Short mmCIF file of C-alpha atoms in Angstrom, two decimals:
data_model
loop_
_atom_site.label_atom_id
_atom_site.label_comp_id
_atom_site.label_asym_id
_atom_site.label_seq_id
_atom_site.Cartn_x
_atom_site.Cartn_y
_atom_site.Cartn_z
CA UNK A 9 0.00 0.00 0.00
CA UNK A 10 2.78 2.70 1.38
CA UNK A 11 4.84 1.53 -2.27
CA UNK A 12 1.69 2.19 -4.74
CA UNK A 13 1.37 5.43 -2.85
CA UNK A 14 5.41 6.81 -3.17
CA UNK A 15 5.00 5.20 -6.44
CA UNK A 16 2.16 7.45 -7.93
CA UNK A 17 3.69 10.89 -5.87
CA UNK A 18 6.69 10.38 -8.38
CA UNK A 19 5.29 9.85 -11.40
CA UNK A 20 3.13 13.27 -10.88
CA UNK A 21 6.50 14.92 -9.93
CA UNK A 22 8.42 13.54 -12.57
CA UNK A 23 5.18 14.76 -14.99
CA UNK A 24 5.49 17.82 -13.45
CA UNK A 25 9.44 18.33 -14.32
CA UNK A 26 8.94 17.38 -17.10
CA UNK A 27 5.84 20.61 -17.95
CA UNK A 28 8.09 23.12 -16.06
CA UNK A 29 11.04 22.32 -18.27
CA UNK A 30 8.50 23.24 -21.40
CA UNK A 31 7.44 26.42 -19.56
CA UNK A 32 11.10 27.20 -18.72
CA UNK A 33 11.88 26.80 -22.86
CA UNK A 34 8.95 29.00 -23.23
CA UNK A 35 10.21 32.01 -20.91
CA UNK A 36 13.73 31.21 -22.33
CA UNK A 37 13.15 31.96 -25.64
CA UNK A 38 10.89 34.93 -25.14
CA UNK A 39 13.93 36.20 -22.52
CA UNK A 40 11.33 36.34 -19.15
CA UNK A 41 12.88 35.97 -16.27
CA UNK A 42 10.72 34.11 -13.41
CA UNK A 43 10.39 34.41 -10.07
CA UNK A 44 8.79 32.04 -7.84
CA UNK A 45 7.33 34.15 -4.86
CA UNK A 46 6.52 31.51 -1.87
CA UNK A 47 5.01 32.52 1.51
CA UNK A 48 2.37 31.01 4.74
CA UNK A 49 -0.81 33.20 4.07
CA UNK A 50 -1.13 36.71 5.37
CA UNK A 51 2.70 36.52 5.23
CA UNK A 52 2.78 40.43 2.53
CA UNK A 53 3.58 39.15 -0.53
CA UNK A 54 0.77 41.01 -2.30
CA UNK A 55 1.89 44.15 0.24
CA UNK A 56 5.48 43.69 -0.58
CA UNK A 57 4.78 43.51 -4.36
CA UNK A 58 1.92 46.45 -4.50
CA UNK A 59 5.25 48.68 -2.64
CA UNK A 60 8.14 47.46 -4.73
CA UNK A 61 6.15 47.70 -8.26
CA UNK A 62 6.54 48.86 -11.07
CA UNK A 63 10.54 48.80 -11.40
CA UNK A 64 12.36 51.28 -13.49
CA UNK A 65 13.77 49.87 -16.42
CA UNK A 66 12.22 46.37 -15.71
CA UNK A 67 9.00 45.74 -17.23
CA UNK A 68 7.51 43.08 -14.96
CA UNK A 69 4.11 41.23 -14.87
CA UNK A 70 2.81 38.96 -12.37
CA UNK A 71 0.79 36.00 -12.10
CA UNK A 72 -1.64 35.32 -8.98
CA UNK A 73 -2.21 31.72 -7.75
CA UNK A 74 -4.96 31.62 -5.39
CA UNK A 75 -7.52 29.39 -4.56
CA UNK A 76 -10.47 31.09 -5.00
CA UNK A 77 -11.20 34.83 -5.89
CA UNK A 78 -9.18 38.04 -7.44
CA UNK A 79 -7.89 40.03 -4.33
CA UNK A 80 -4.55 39.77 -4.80
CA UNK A 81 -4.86 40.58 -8.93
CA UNK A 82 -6.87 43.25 -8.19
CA UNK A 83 -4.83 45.13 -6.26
CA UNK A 84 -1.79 44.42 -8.31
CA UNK A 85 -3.57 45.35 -11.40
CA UNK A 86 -4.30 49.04 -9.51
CA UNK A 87 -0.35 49.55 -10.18
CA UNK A 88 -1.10 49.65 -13.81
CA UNK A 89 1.47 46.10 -14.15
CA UNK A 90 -0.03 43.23 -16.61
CA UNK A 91 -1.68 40.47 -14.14
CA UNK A 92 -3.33 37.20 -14.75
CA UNK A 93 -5.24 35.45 -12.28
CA UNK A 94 -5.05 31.53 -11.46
CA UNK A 95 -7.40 29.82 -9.36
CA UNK A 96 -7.01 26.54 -8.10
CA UNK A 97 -10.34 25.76 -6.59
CA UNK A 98 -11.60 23.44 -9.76
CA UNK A 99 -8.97 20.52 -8.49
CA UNK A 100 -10.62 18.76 -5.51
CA UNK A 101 -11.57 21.53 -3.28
CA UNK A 102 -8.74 23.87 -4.48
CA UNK A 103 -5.60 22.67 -4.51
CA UNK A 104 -2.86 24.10 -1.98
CA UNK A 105 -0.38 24.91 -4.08
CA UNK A 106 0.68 25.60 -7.81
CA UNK A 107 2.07 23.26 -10.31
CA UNK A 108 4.09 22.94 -13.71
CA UNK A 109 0.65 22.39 -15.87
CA UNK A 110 -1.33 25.36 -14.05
CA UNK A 111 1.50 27.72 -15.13
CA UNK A 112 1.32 26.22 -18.45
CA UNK A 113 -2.42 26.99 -19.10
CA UNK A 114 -1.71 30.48 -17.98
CA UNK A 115 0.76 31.21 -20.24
CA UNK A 116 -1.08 31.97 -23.56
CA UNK A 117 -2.80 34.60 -21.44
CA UNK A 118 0.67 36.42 -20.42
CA UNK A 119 2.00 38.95 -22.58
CA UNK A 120 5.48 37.42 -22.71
CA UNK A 121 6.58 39.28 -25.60
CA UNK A 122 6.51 42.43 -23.42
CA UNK A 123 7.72 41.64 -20.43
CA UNK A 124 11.12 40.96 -18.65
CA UNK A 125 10.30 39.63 -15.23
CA UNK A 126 7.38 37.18 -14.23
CA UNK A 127 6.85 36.86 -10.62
CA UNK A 128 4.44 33.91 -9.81
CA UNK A 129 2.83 34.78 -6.13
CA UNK A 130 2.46 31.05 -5.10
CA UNK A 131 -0.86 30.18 -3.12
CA UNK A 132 0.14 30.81 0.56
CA UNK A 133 1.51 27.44 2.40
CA UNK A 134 4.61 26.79 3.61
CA UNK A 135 4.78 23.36 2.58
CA UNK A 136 3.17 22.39 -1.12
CA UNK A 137 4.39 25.06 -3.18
CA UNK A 138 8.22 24.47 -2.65
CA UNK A 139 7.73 20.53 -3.80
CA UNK A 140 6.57 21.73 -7.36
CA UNK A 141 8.94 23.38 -10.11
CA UNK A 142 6.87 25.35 -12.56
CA UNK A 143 9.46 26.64 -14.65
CA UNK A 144 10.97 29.73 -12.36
CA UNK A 145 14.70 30.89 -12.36
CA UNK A 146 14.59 31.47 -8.82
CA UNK A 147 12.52 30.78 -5.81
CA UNK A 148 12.09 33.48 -2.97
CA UNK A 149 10.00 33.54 0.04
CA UNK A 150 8.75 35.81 2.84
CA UNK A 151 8.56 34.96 5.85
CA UNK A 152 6.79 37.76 8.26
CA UNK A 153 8.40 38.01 12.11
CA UNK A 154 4.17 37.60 13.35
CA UNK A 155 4.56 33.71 12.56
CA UNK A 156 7.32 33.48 15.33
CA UNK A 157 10.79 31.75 15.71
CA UNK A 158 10.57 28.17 14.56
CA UNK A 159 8.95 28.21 11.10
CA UNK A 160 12.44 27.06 9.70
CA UNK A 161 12.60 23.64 11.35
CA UNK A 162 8.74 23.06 10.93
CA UNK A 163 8.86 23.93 7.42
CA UNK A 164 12.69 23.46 6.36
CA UNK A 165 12.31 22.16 2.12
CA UNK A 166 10.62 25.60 1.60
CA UNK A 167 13.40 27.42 3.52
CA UNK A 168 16.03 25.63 2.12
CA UNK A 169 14.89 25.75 -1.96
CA UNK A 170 14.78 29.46 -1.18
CA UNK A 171 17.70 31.52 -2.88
CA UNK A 172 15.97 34.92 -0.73
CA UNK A 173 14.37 35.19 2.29
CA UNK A 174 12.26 37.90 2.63
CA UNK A 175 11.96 38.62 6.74
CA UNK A 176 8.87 40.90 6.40
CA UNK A 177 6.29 42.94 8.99
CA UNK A 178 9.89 43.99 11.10
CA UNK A 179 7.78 47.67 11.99
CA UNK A 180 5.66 44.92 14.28
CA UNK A 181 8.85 43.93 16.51
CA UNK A 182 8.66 46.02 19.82
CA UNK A 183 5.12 44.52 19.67
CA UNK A 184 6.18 40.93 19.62
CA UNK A 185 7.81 38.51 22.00
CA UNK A 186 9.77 36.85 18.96
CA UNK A 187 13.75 36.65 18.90
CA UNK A 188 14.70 37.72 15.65
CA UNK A 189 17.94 36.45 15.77
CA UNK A 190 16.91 32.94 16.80
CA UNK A 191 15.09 33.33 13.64
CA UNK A 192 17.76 34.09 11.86
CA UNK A 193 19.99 31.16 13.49
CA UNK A 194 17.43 29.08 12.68
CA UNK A 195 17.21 30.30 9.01
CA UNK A 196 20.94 29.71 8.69
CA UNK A 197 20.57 25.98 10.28
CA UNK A 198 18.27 25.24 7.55
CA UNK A 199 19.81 27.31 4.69
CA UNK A 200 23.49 28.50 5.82
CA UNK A 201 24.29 32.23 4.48
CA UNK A 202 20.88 32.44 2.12
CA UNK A 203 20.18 35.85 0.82
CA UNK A 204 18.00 37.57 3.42
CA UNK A 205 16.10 40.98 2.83
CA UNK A 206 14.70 42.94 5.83
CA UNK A 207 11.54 44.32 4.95
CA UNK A 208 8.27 46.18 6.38
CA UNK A 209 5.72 46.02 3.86
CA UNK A 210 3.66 49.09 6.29
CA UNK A 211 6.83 51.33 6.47
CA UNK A 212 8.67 51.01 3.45
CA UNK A 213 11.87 49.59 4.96
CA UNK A 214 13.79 47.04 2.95
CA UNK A 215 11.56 47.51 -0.26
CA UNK A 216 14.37 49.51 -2.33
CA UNK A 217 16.35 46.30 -1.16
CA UNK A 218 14.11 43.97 -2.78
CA UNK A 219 13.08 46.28 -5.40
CA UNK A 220 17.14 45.98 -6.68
CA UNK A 221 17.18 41.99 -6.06
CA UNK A 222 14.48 41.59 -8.99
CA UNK A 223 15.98 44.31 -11.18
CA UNK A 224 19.34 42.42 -10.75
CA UNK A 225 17.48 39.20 -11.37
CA UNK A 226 16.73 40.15 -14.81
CA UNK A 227 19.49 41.93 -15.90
CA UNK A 228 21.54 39.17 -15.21
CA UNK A 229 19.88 37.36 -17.77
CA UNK A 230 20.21 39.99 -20.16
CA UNK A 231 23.70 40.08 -19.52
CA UNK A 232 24.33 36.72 -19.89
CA UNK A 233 22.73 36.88 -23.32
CA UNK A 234 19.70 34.08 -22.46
CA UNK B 6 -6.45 12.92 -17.89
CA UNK B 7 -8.55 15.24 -15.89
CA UNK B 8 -11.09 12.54 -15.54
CA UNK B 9 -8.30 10.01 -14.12
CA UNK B 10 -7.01 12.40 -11.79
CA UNK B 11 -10.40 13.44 -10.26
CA UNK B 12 -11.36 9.48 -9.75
CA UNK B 13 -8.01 8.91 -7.95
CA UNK B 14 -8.56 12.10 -5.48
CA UNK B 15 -12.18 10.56 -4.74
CA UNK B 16 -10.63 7.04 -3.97
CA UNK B 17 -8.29 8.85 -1.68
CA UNK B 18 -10.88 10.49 0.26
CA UNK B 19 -13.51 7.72 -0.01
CA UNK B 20 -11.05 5.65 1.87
CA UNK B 21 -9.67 8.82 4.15
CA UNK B 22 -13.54 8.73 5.38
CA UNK B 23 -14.12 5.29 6.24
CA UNK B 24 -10.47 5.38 8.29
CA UNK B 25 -11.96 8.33 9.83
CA UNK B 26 -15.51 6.19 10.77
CA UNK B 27 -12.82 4.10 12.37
CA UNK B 28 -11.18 6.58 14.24
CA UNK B 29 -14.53 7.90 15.76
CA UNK B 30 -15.63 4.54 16.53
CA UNK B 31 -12.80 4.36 18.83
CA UNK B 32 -12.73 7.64 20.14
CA UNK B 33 -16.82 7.10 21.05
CA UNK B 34 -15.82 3.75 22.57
CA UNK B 35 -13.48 5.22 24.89
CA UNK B 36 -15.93 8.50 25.52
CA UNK B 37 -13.03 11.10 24.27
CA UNK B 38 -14.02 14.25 22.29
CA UNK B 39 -11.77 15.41 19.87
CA UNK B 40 -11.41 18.65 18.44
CA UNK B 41 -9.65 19.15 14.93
CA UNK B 42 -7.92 22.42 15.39
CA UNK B 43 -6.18 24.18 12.28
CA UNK B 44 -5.03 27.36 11.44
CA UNK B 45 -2.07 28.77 8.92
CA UNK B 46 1.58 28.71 10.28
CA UNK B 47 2.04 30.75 13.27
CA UNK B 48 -1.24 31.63 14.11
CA UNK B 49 -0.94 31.10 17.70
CA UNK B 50 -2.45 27.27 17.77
CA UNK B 51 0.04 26.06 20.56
CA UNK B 52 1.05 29.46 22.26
CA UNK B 53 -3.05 29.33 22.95
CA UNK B 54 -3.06 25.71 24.11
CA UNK B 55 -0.45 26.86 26.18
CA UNK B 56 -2.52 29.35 28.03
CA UNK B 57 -5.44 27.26 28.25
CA UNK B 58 -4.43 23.89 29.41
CA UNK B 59 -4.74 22.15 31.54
CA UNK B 60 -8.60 22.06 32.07
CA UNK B 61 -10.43 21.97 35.79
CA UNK B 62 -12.24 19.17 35.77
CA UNK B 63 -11.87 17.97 32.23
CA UNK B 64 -8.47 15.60 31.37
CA UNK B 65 -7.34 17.00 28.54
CA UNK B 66 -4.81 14.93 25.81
CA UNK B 67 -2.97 16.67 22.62
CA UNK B 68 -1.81 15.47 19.04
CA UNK B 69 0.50 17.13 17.53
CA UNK B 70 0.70 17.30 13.82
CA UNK B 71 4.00 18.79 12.19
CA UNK B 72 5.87 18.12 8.95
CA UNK B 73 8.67 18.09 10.69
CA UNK B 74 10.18 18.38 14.83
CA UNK B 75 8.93 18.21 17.92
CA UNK B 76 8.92 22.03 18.79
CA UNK B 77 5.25 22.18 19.63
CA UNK B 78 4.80 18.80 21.60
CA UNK B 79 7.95 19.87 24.16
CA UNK B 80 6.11 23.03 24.59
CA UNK B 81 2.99 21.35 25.41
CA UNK B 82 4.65 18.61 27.49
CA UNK B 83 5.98 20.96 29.91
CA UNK B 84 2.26 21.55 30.83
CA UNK B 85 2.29 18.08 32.22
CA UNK B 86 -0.42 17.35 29.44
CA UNK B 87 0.00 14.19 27.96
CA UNK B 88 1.00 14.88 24.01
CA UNK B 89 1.87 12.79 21.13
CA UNK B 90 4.12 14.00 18.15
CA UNK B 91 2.91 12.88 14.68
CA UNK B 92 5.43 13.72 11.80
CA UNK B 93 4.76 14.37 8.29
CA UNK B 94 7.77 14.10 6.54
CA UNK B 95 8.12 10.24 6.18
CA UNK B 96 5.79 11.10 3.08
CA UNK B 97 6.49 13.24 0.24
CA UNK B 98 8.72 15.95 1.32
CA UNK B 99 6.81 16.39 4.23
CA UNK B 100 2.32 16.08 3.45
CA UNK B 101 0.93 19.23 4.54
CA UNK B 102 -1.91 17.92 6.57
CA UNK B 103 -2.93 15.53 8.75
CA UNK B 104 -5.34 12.32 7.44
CA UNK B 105 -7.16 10.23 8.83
CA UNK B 106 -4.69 7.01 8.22
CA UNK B 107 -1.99 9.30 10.09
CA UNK B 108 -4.56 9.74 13.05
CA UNK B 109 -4.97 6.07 13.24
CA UNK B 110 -1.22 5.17 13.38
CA UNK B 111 -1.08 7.68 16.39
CA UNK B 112 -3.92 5.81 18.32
CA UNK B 113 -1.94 3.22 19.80
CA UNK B 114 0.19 5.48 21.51
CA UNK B 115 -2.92 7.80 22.99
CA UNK B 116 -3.93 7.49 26.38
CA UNK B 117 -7.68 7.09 25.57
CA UNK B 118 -8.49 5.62 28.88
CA UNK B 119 -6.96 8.36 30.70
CA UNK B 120 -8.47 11.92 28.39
CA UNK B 121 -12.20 13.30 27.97
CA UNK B 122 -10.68 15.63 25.21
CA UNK B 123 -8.39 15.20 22.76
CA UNK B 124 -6.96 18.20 20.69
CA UNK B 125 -5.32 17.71 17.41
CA UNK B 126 -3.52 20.22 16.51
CA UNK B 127 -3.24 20.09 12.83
CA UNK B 128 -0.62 21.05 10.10
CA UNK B 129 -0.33 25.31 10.09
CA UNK B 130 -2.15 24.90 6.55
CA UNK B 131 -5.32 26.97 5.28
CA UNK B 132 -5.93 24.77 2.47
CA UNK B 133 -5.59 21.01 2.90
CA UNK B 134 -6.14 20.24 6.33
CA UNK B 135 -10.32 21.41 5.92
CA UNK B 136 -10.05 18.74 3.10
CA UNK B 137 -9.68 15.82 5.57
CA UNK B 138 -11.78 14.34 8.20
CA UNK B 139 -9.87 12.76 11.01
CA UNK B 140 -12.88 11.67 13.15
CA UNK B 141 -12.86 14.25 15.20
CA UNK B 142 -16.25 15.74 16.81
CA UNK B 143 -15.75 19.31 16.19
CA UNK B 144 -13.12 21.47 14.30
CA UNK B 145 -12.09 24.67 15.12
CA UNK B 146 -9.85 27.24 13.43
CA UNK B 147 -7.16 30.00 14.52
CA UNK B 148 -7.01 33.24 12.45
CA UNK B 149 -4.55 35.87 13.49
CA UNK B 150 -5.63 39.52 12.85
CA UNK B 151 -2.04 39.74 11.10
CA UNK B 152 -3.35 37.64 7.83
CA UNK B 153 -5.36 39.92 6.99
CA UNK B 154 -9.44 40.57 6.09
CA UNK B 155 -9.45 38.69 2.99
CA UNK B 156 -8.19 35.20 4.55
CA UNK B 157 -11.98 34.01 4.65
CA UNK B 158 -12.78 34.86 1.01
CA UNK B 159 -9.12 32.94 -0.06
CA UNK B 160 -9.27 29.89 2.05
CA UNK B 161 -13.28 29.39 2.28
CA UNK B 162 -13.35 25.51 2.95
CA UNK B 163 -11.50 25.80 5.93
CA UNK B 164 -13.14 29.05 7.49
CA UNK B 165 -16.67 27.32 6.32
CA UNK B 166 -16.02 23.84 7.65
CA UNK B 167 -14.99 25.44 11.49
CA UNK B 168 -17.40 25.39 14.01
CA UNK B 169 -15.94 27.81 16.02
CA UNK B 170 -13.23 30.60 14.83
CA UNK B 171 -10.61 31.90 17.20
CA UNK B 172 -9.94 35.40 15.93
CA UNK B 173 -5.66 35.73 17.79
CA UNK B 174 -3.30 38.53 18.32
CA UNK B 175 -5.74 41.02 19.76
CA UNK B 176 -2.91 42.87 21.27
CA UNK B 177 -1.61 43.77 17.85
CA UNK B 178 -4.45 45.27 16.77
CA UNK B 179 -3.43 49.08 17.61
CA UNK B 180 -0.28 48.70 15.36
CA UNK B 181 -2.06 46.70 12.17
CA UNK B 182 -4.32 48.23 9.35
CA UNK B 183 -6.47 45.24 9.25
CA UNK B 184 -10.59 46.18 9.46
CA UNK B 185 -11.34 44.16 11.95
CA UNK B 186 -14.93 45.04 10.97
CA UNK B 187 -14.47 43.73 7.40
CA UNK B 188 -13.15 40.57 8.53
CA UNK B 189 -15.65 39.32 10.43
CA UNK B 190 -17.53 40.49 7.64
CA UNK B 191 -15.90 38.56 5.46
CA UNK B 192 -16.41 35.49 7.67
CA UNK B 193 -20.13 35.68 7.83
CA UNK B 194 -19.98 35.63 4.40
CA UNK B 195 -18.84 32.38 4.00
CA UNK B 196 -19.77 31.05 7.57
CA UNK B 197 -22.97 32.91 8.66
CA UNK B 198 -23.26 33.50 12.06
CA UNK B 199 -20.43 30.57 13.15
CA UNK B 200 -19.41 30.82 16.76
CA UNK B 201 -15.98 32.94 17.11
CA UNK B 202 -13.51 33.52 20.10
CA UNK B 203 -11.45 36.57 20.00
CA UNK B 204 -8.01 36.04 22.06
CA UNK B 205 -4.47 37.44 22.53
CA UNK B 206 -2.15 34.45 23.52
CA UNK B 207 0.17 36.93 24.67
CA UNK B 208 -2.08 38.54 27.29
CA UNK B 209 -4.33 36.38 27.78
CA UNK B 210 -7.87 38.17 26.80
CA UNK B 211 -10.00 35.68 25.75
CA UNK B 212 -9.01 32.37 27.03
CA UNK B 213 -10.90 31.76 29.77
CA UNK B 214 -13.84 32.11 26.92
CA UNK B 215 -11.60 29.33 24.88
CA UNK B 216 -11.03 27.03 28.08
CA UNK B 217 -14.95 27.55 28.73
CA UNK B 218 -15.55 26.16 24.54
CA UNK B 219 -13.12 23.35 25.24
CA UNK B 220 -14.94 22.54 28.33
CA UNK B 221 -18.52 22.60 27.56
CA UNK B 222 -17.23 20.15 24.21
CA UNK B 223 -16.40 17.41 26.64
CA UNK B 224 -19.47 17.96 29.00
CA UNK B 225 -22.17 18.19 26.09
CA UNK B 226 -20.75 14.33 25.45
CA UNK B 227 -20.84 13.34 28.87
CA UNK B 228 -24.28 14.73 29.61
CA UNK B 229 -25.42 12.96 26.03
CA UNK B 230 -24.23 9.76 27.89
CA UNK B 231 -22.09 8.67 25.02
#
C-alpha cells in the first residue's frame, strides 16, 4: 500500500518536471525571467509587491495563484502592471499549491513578448508550493516576524529551496515577544548564508532592497545573453 | 487525464472517510471528544493551548501534527499534558496535513483511557487540512488579525467547515491596518453566524472564553451519555 502510494507521488512529480522544463523553454526563448514568490498566508507578498512595483527599467508582470477569488490581482492590477489570475479551486476543493501544468495553461494569457520579469505569487503554504517546479529561475519567500521563531525547522524544504528570504512585517517587533535572531539562526541551520532581505511592507523599509534583487534578477539574464 | 485524476482524489478520500468512521468509533468507545484544530503557520495554535491547558475538571490529551520536529509537543509537554508527536515528513517531502490514516497510526500510543478531550492540533495549513476528516467531533480554526481581512474569502473551505473561529493577536491590533470590521464580515460571508472567540495568547484576553468552549465540548458528550 505505502509503495503504490510513493510510487504514484513520483510519477506526478516527474510529470510535473517534465511541464516546467517546457514552460522554462517558453520564458527562455521569449527572454522572461521568473520568479517564484513563496510565503504562509497573510505573510505580505501582495503588500510587498503592491510597494516594490513597477521597477524602473524592468517591465515586470505577475501572475496570482490563489484558490479562489481576485484580491490579490486586483490590487496588483491598480499599479497599472499586466496580471493574470489563477485559481485553483476546480482541483478537488482547491488545490494548496501551484504546479508545472497550471503555469502552463496560464501562459497563452501572459504577454510574454513584453515583459522581462514574471513573478508567480504562489498560493500561501509553507509546505506544497516548494515541492513543485513550474518553470521559475529562482525561488524566494517571505517569511513575516508575526509567525514566530521556529517556522524554519517546521517547514525546512521551503526554507532551504529558497535563494531569498524575505523577513517581512519587522515595523511589528517592539510589539512581539519573537527573537529575531533565533530566527535568523534558525534560518541559517536550515539554509546556511541564504540571501536575506529585511523588509516592512507598512513602512517602506527594505523595499528599495528587494526592489534591486528583482531588477538584478533580470538583468543578469540579459547580460548573460539568455 | 482530468477525468483520471479526479477518480483517484475521490478514492483517496472515499477511503480517508471510512479510516476516519474508524477513528470515531474508537474515540466514542473510549468516551473522548476530539477537536480538529487548524489554522495557517504561526497563528498562535500552541502558544493558545499553552494558556489554556490544563482544564479543571476535564483531562485534557494533545496530538501534535507537524511536517517536521517536535517544537510544539515539548512546549505542550511541559504543561504536564500528555501529548503525542505525529510527523509528516516520512511522506512526500513532508504532506501538509494531517489524514485520517496518520490519526490512526497515532492511536496506539494515545492514552484514551486516561483523556475526555483530545486536541489535534493540525498542520499550520489553510488549504488542505479542511479537506480531511480525522474523526474528530468538532473542528475549530485560529485566524490571526495579522493575515489579513481577505483570509476568509481565499481559504473558504477551511473558514466554512470550522465550528468555532478563534480570531488571535488582539494585542496587535493598535499597530495593524487590518478592518477588523471587514473581517468578520468577510467570515459571515462564508460562515454565517459561526461561533468565534477573540483572544491574545500573549495577554491572555480571551481564554478563559476558549477554556470555557473546550470545556462545555467534553461535557455536552458526557451529559449525552455517550
Amino acid at each position: 500500500m505505502h509503495r503504490t502510494k510513493v510510487r504514484i507521488v513520483e510519477d506526478a512529480l516527474d510529470a510535473n518536471n517534465t511541464i516546467a522544463r517546457a514552460n522554462r523553454e517558453d520564458f527562455d526563448r521569449h527572454g522572461v525571467t521568473v520568479v517564484n514568490l513563496m510565503s504562509a498566508p497573510g505573510a505580505g507578498k501582495t503588500s510587498l509587491l503592491e510597494r516594490a512595483l513597477p521597477l524602473d527599467n524592468v517591465r515586470v508582470g505577475v501572475l496570482e495563484g490563489d484558490v479562489q477569488g481576485s484580491y490579490d490581482s486586483d490590487r496588483i492590477a491598480s499599479l497599472h502592471v499586466p496580471v493574470t489570475q489563477l485559481n485553483t479551486d476546480p482541483g478537488f476543493g482547491g488545490e494548496c499549491h501551484l504546479d508545472a501544468n497550471m503555469v502552463r495553461s496560464a501562459l497563452p494569457s501572459l504577454p510574454l513578448e513584453e515583459i522581462d520579469l514574471l513573478v508567480i505569487e504562489n498560493v500561501g503554504n509553507l509546505v506544497c508550493p516548494a515541492e513543485f517546479r513550474v518553470g521559475e529561475d529562482v525561488r524566494a519567500m517571505v517569511c513575516s516576524v508575526t509567525e514566530g521563531e521556529d517556522k524554519p525547522l517546521k517547514y525546512p524544504l521551503m526554507f532551504r529551496s529558497a535563494e531569498l528570504v524575505v523577513i517581512n512585517k519587522l515595523d511589528l517587533l517592539p510589539h512581539l515577544d519573537i527573537d529575531l535572531d533565533r530566527l535568523l539562526c534558525n534560518l541559517d541551520a536550515v539554509n546556511p548564508g541564504v540571501e536575506r532581505i529585511m523588509t516592512s511592507a507598512r513602512t517602506g523599509e527594505g523595499v528599495d532592497e528587494l526592489r534591486s534583487w528583482l531588477s538584478e534578477r533580470a538583468a543578469s539574464r540579459a547580460a548573460a545573453g539568455v
